[in-house]
CSV table of C-alpha atoms in Angstrom, one decimal:
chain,number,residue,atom,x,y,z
A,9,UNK,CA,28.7,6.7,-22.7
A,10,UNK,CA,25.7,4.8,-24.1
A,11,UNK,CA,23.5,6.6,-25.7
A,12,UNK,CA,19.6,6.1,-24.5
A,13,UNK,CA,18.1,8.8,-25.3
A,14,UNK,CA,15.0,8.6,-27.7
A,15,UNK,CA,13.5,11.9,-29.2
A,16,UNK,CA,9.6,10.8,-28.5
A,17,UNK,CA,7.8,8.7,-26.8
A,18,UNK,CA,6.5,6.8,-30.7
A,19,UNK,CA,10.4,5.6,-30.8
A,20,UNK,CA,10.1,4.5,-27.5
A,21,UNK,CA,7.5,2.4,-27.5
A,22,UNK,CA,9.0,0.7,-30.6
A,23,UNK,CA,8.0,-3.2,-30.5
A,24,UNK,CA,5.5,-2.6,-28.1
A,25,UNK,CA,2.1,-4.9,-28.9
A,26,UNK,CA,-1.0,-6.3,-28.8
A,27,UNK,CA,-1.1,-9.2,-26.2
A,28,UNK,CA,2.3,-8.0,-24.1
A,29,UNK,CA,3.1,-7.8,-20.4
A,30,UNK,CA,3.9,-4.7,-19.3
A,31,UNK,CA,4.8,-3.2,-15.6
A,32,UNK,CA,4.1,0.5,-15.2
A,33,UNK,CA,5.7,2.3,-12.1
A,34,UNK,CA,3.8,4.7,-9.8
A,35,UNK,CA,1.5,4.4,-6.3
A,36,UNK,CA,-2.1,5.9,-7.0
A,37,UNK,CA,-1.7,8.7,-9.5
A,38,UNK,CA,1.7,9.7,-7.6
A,39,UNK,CA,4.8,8.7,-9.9
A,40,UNK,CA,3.1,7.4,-12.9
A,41,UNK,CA,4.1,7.3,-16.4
A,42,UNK,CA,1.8,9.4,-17.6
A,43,UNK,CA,3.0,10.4,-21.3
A,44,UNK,CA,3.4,6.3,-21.9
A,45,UNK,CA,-0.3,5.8,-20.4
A,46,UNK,CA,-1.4,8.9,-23.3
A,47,UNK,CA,0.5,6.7,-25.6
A,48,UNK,CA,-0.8,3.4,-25.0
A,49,UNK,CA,-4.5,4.6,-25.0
A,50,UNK,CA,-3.7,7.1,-28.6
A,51,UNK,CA,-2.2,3.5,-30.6
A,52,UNK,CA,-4.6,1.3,-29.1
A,53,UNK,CA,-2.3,-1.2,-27.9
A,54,UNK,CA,-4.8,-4.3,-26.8
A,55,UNK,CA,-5.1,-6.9,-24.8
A,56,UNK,CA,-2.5,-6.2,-22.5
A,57,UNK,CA,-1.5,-7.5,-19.3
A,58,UNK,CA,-0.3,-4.6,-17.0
A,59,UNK,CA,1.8,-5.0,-13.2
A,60,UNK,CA,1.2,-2.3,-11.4
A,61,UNK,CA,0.1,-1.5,-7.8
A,62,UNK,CA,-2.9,0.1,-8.7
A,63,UNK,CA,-5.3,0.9,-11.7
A,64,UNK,CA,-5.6,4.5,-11.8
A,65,UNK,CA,-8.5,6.2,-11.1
A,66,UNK,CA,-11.7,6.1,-13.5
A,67,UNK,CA,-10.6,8.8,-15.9
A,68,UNK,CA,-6.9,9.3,-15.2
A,69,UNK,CA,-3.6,6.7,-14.9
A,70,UNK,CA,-4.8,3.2,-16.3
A,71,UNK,CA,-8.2,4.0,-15.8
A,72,UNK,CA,-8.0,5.6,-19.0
A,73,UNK,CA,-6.5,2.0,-20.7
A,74,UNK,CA,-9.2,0.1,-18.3
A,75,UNK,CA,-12.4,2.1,-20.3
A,76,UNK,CA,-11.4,1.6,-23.6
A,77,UNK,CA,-10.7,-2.1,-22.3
A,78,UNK,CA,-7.1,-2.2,-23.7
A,79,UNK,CA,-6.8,-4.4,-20.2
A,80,UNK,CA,-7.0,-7.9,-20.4
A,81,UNK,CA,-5.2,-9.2,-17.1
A,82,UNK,CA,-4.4,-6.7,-14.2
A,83,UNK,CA,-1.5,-7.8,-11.5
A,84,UNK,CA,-2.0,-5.1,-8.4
A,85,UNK,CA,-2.3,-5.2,-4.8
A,86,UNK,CA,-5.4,-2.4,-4.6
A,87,UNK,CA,-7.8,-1.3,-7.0
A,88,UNK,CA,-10.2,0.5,-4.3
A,89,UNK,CA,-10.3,3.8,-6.1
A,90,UNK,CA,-11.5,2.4,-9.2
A,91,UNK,CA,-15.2,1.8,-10.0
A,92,UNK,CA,-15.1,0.8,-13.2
A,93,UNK,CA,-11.9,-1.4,-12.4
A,94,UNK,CA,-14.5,-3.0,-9.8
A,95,UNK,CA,-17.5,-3.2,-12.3
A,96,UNK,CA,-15.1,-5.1,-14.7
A,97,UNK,CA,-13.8,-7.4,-12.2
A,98,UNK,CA,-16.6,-8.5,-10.4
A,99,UNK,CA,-18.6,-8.9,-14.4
A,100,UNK,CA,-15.8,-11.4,-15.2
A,101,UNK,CA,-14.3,-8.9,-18.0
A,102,UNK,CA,-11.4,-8.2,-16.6
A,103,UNK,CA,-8.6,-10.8,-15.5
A,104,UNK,CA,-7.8,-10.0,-11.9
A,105,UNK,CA,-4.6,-11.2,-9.8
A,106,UNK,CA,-4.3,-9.1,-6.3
A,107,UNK,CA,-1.5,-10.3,-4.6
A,108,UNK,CA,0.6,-8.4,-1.5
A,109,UNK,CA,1.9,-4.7,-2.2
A,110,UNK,CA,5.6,-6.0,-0.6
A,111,UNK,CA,5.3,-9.0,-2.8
A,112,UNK,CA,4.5,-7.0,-5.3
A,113,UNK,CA,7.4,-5.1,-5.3
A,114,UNK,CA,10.1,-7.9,-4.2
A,115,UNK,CA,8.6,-9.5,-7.5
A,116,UNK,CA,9.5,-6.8,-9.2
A,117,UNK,CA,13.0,-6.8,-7.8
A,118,UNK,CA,13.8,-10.7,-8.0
A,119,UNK,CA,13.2,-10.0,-12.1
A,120,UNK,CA,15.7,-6.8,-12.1
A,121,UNK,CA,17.8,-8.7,-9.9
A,122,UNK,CA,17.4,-12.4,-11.3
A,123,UNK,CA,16.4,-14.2,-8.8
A,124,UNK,CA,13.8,-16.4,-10.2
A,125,UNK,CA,11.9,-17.0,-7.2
A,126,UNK,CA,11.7,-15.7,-3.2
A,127,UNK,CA,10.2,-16.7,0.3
A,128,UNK,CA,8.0,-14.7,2.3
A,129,UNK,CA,5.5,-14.5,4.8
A,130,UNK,CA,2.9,-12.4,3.4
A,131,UNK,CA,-0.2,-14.6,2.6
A,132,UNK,CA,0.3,-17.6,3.8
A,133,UNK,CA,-2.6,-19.0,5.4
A,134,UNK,CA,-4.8,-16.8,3.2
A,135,UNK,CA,-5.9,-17.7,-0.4
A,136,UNK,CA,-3.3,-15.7,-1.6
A,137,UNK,CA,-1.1,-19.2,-1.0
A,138,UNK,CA,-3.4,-21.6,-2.7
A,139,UNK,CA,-1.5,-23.4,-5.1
A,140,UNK,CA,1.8,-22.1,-4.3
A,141,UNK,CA,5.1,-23.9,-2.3
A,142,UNK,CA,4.9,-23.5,1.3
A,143,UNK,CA,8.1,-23.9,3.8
A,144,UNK,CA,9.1,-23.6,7.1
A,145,UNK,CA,12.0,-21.6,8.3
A,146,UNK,CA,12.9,-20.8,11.7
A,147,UNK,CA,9.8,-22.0,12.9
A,148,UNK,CA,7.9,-19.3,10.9
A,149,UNK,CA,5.6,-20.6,7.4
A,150,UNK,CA,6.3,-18.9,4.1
A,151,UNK,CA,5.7,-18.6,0.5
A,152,UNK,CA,7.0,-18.9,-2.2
A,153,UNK,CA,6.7,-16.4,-5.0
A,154,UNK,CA,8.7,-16.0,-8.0
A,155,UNK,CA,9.6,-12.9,-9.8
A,156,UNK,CA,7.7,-11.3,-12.6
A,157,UNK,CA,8.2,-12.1,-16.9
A,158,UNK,CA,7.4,-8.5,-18.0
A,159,UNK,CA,8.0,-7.6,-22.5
A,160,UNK,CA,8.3,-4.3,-21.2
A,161,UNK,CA,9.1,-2.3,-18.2
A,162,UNK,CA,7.8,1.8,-17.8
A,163,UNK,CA,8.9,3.5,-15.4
A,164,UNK,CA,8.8,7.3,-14.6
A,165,UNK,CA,11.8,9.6,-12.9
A,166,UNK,CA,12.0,13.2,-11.8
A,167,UNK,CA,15.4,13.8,-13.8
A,168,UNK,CA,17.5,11.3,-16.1
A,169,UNK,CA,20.3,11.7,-18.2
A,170,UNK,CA,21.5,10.7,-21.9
A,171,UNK,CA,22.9,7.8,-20.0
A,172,UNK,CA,19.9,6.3,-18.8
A,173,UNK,CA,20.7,7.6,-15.1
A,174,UNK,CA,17.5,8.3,-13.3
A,175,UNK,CA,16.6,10.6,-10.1
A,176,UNK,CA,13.4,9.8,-8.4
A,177,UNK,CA,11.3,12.9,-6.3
A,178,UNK,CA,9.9,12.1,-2.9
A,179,UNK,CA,7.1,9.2,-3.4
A,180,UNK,CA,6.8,9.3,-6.8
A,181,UNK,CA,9.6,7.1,-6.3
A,182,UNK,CA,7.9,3.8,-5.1
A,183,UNK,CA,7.5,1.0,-7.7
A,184,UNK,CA,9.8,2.9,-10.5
A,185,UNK,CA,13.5,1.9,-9.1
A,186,UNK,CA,12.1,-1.4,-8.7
A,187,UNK,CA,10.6,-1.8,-12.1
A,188,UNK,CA,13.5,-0.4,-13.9
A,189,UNK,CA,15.7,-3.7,-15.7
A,190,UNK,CA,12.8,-6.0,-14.8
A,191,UNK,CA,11.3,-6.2,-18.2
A,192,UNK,CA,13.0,-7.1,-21.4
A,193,UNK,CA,13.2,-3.4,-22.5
A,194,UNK,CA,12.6,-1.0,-19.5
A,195,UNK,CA,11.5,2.4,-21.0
A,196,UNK,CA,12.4,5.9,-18.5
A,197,UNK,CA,9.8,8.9,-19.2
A,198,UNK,CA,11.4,12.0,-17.0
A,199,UNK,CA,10.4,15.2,-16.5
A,200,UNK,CA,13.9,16.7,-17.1
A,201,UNK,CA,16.3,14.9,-19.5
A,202,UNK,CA,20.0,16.7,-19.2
A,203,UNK,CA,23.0,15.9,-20.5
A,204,UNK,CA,25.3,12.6,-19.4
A,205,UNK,CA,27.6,14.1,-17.0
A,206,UNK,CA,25.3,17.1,-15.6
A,207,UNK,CA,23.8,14.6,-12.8
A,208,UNK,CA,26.2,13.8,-9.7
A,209,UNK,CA,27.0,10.6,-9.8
A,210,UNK,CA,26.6,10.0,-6.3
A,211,UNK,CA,23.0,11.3,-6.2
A,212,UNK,CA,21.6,8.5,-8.8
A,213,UNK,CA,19.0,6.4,-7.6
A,214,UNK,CA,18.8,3.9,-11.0
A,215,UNK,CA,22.3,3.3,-12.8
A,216,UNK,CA,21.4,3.8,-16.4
A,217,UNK,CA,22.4,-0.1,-17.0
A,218,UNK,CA,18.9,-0.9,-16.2
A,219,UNK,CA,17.3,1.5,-18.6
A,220,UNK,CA,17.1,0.8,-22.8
A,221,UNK,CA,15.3,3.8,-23.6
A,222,UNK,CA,14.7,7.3,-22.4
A,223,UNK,CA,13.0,10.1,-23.4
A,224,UNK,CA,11.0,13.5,-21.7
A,225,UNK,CA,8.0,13.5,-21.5
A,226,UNK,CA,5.4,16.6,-23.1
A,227,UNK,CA,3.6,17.7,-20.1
A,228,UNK,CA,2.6,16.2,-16.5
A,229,UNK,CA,-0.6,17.0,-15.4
A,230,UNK,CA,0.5,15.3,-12.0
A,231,UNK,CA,-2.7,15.0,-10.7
A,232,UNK,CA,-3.4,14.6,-6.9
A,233,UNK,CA,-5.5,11.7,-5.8
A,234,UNK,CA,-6.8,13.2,-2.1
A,235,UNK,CA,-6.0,16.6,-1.6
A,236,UNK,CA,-5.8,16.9,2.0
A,237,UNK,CA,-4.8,20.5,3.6
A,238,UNK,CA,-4.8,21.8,6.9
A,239,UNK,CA,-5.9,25.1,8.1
A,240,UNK,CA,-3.5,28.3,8.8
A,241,UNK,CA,-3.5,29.0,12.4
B,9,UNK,CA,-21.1,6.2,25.7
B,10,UNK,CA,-19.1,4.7,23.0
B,11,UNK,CA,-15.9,6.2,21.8
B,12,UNK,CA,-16.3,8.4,18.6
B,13,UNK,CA,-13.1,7.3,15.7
B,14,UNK,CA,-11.5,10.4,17.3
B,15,UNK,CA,-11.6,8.7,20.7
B,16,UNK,CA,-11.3,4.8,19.6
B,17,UNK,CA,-7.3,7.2,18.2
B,18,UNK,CA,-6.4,8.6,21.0
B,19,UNK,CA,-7.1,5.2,23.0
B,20,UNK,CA,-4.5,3.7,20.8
B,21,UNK,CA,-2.2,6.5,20.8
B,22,UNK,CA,-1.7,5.6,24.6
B,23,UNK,CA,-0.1,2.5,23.2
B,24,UNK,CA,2.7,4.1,21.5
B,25,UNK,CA,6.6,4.1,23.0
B,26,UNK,CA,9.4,6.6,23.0
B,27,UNK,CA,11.1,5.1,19.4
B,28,UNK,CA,8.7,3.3,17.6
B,29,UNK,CA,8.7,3.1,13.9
B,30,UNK,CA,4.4,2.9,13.2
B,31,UNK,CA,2.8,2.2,10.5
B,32,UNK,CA,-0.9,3.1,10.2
B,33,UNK,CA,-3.7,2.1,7.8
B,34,UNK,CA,-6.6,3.7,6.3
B,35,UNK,CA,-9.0,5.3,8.2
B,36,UNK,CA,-9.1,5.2,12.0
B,37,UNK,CA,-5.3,4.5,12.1
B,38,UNK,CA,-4.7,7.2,10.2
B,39,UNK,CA,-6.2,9.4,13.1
B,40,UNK,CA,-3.7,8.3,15.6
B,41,UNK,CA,-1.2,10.5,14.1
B,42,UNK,CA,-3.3,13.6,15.3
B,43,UNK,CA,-2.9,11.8,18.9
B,44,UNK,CA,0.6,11.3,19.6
B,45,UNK,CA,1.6,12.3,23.1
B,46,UNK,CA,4.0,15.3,23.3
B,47,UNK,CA,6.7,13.9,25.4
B,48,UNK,CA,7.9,10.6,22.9
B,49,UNK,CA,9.3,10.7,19.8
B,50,UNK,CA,7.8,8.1,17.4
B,51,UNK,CA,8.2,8.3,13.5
B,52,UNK,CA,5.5,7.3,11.0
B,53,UNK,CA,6.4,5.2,8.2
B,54,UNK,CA,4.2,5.2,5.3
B,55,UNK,CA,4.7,2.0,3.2
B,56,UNK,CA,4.3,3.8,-0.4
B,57,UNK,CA,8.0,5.0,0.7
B,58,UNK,CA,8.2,7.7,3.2
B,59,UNK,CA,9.5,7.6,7.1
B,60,UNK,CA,9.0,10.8,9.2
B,61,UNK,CA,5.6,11.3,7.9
B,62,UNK,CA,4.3,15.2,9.3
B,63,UNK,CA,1.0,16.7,9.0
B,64,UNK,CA,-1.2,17.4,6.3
B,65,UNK,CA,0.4,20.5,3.9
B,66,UNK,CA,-1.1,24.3,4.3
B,67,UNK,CA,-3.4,24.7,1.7
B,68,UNK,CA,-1.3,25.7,-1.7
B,69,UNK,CA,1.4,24.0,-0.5
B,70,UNK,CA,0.5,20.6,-1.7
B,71,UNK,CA,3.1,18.9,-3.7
B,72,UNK,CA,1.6,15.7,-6.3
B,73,UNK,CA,5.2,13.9,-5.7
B,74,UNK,CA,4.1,13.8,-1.5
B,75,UNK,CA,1.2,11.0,-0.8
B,76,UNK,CA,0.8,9.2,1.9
B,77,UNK,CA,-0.7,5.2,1.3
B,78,UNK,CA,-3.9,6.4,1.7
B,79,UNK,CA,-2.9,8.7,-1.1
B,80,UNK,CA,-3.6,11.9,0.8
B,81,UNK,CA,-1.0,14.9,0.6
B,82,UNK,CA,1.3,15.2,3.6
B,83,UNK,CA,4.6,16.7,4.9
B,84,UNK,CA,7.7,15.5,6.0
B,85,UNK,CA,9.5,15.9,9.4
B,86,UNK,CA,13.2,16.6,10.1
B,87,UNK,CA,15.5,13.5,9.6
B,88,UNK,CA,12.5,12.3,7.1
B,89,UNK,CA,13.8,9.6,4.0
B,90,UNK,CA,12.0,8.4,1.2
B,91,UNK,CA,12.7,4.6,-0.4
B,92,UNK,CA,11.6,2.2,-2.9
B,93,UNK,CA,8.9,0.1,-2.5
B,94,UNK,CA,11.2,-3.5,-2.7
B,95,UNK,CA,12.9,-1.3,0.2
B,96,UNK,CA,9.2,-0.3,2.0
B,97,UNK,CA,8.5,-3.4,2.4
B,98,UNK,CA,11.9,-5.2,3.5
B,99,UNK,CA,11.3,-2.8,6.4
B,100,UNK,CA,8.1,-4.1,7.6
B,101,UNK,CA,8.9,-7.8,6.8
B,102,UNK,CA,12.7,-7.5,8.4
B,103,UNK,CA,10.6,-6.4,11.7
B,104,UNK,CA,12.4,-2.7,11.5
B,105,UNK,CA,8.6,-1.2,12.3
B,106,UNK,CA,7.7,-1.6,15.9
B,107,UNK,CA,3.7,-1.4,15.4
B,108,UNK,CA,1.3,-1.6,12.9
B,109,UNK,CA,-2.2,0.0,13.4
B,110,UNK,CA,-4.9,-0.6,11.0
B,111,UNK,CA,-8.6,-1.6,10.1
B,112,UNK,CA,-10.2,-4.5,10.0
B,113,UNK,CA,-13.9,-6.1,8.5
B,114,UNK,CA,-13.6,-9.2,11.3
B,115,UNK,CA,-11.1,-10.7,14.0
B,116,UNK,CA,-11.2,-13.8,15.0
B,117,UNK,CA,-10.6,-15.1,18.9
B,118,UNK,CA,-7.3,-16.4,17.4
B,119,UNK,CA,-6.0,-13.2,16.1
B,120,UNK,CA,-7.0,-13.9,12.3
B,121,UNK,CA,-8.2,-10.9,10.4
B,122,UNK,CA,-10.1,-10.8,7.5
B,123,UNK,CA,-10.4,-7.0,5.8
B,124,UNK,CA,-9.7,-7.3,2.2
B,125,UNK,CA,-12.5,-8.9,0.2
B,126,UNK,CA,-16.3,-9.6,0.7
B,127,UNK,CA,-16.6,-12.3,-2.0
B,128,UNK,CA,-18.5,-11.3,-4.9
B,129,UNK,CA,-19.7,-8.0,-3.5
B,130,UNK,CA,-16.6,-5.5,-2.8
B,131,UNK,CA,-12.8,-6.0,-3.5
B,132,UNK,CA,-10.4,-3.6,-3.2
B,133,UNK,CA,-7.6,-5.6,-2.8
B,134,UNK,CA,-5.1,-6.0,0.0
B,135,UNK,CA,-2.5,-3.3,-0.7
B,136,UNK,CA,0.4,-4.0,2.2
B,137,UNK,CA,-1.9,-5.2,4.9
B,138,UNK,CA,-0.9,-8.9,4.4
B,139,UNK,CA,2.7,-8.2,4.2
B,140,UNK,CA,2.4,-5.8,7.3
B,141,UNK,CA,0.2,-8.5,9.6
B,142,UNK,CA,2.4,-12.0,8.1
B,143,UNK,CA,6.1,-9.7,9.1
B,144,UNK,CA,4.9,-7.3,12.3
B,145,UNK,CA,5.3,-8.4,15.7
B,146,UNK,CA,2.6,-5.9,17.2
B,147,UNK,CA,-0.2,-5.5,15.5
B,148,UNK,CA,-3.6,-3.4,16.8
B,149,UNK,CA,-6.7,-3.4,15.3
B,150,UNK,CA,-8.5,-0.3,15.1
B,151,UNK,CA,-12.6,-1.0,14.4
B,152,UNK,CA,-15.8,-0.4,15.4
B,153,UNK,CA,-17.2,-3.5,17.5
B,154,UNK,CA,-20.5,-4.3,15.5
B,155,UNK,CA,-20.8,-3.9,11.7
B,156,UNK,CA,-23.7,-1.5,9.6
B,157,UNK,CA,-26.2,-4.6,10.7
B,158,UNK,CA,-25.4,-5.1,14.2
B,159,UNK,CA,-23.4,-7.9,13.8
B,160,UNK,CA,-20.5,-8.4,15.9
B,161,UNK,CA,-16.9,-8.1,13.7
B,162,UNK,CA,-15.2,-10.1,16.6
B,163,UNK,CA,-16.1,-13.9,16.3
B,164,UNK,CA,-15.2,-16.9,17.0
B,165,UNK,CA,-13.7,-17.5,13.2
B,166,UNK,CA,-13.7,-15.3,10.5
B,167,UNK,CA,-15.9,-15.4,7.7
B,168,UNK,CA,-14.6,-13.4,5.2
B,169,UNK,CA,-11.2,-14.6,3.1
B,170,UNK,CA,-8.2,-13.8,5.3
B,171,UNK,CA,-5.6,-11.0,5.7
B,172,UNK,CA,-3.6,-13.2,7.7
B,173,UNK,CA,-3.5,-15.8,10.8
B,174,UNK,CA,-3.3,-15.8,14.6
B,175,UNK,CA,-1.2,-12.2,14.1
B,176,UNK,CA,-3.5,-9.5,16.1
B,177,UNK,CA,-2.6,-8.4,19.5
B,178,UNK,CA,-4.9,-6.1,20.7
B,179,UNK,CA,-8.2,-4.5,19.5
B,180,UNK,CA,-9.5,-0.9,20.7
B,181,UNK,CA,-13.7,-0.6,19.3
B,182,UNK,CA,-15.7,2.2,20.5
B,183,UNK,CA,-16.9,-0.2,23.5
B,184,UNK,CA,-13.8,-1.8,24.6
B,185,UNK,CA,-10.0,-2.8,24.8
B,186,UNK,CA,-9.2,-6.6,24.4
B,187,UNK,CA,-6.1,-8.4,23.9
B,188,UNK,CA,-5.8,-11.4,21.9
B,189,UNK,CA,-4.2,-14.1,24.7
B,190,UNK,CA,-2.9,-17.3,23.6
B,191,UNK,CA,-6.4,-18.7,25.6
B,192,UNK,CA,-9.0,-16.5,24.0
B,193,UNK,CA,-9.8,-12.6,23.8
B,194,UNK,CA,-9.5,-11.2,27.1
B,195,UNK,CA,-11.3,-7.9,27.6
B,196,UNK,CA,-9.0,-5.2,29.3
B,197,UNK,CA,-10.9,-2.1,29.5
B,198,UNK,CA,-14.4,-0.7,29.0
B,199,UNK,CA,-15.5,2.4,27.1
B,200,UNK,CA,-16.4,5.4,29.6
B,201,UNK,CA,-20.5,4.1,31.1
B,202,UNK,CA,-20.4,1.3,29.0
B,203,UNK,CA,-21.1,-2.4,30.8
B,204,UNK,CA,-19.6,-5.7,30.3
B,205,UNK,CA,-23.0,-7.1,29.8
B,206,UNK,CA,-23.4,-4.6,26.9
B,207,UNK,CA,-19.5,-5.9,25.6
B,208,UNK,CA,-20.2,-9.1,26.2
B,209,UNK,CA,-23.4,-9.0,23.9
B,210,UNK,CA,-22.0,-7.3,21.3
B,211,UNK,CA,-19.3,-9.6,20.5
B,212,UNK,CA,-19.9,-13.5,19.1
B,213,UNK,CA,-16.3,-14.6,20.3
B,214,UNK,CA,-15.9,-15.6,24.0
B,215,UNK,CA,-14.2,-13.1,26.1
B,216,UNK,CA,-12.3,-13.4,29.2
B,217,UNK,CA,-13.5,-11.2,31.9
B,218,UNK,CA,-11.1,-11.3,34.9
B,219,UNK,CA,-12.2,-9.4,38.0
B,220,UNK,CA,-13.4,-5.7,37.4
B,221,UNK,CA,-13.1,-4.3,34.1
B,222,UNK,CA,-12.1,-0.9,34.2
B,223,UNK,CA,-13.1,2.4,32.8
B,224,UNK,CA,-10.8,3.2,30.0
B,225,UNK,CA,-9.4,6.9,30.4
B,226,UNK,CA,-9.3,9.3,27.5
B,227,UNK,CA,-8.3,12.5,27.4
């Protein structure tokens, strides 16, 4: 077994700097690295280009990195629940590329997956294409896209072992197993680190191959975005 | 009257077949859930990574780790699965979903739909939408007819950047059904006391009116 396991998240972020491209997992608040985000914002890390769907909310997720303008380029597909992510765009401050959520992701994957490049039909005809190879196929126009260059890759999981192996919890999964091997160094913060050989092998979502560093994180606040309930009848 | 967002939901839920795979956007599509008639079994996919999307949770019950795309709490129903987003979206491009519902700032006669950015004013990005409307072979647009000014959202060509092109299939407002025809916008049915003069003023795109237009029925 390979050891991945890193007592904090300081040794984790080992090598991490000023000026680097890194994708962080989640969807909204739901799944996100949130002991890497504390991290990022407590050293000050600047000028950084983050991949990830979404910004976070004003004071929680990468909103947190967005007000102390550690943010220099943003790659998402929607940033509607951020005003300040908004303010900074529309001012000019912030670097802004939107592109498709399923491009997004398949971006994502053609870097864990090396596949430099992909078709697809999302955007074309919109000015999401501008710029960018266009083909036909089948009679159908697509475009092409090519997979993401990311120094570091942080993903969060629900369990993970000494081995790297990681176990993703109902939609907190979404960008994570996607995002896992796609940057140089991918770095696993899970709420449960066990032993190698305490997970079933045949439950693991992310073989460990993908993941260089892994560690458990303090405390998650989890906070929900929209708490919707219905009433007891 | 014109339909209320409840109304404009349950319009559309008539639309839905035993075995469909839907996926709904924000806001009015959303509603449709609440609509779905009793007797067919249709399952909700949710393109953040959940299929067999159920109701909202009972109040304590929320779980963080159980969003929706809209980022609202929900359940799960039996034979409910949860996937990566790479996966999400191979199953709306590889045409697995059968229907996608969702919101929309303008439509064009065409089928374009813009509902992503007003330059230089709001931009909240485009989340799945142009994945969903490029891949989906049935898409309805769920909207209100006229914008906060009065202007109609249905013209002749959109205004506002694009979502994608020539992909809509249907539109249900709170004044009318119409179905985007390979000749124009054909208007199918009429919200309950409201005339096709009335339609026919509130929209800037031609319409096709063929013989009577009937009263749509909602119950």
């Amino acid at each position: 077994m390979i050891n991945k396991k890193v007592n904090t998240v300081q040794e984790a972020f080992l090598g991490i700097e000023d000026g680097m491209t890194l994708m962080l997992g989640g969807f909204g608040l739901c799944g996100i690295p949130e002991n890497s985000i504390a991290e990022l914002v407590k050293k000050e890390i600047k000028n950084l280009t983050c991949i990830s769907n979404n910004a976070g909310v004003d004071d929680f997720g990468l909103g947190l990195l967005l007000q102390k303008r550690q943010i220099r380029k943003m790659i998402s597909s929607y940033v509607g629940e951020n005003a300040e992510f908004e303010r900074q765009m529309l001012t000019g401050e912030l670097e802004v590329e939107l592109i498709p959520q399923g491009t997004l992701a398949e971006r994502c994957r053609a870097a864990q997956a090396g596949i430099p490049a992909f078709f697809t039909p999302a955007g074309f005809g919109t000015e999401v294409a501008i710029g960018k190879e266009t083909r036909e196929f089948n009679g159908k126009m697509y475009v092409m896209e090519q997979a993401f260059n990311a120094d570091f890759a942080i993903v969060k999981a629900w369990k993970g072992d000494t081995a790297g192996n990681l176990i993703f919890k109902g939609t907190a999964r979404n960008f994570n197993p996607v995002m896992a091997g796609a940057g140089k160094i991918t770095i696993a913060e899970v709420e449960e680190l066990v032993e190698a050989g305490t997970l079933d092998p045949n439950q693991i979502h992310i073989p460990g191959i993908f993941v260089q560093r892994i560690f458990q994180g303090e405390k998650y606040e989890k906070r929900i975005e929209k708490r919707t309930v219905r009433e007891r009848k | 009257m014109p339909l209320t967002k409840e109304d404009i939901a349950k319009r559309i839920a008539q639309e839905l077949q035993d075995g469909y795979f839907v996926n709904l956007g924000i806001g009015i599509p959303t509603l449709v859930a609440n609509y779905i008639p009793e007797e067919i079994n249709v399952e909700i996919q949710s393109e953040n990574g959940v299929l067999g999307m159920g109701q909202f949770p009972f109040e304590g019950e929320e779980d963080a780790d159980l969003i929706n795309a809209g980022k609202q709490t929900i359940t799960t129903l039996p034979g409910a699965s949860f996937f990566d987003s790479a996966m999400s979206f191979g199953m709306i491009r590889g045409k697995h979903v059968d229907l996608t519902i969702l919101g929309a700032m303008e439509v064009a006669e065409n089928g374009d739909i813009a509902n992503w950015k007003i330059p230089g004013k709001m931009v909240k990005g485009m989340g799945g939408a142009m994945d969903l409307v490029s891949s989906a072979e049935n898409i309805i647009v769920a909207m209100m007819h006229v914008n906060k000014e009065g202007e109609s959202k249905i013209l002749k060509k959109c205004t506002l950047p694009l979502t994608g092109v020539a992909c809509v299939k249907k539109i249900v407002t709170e004044l009318a059904v119409m179905e985007i025809t390979p000749k124009g916008i054909k208007l199918l049915e009429r919200a309950p006391g409201i005339t096709v003069e009335h339609i026919i003023t509130s929209t800037e795109a031609e319409l096709i009116i063929e013989g009577e237009i009937p009263e749509m029925t909602i119950n």
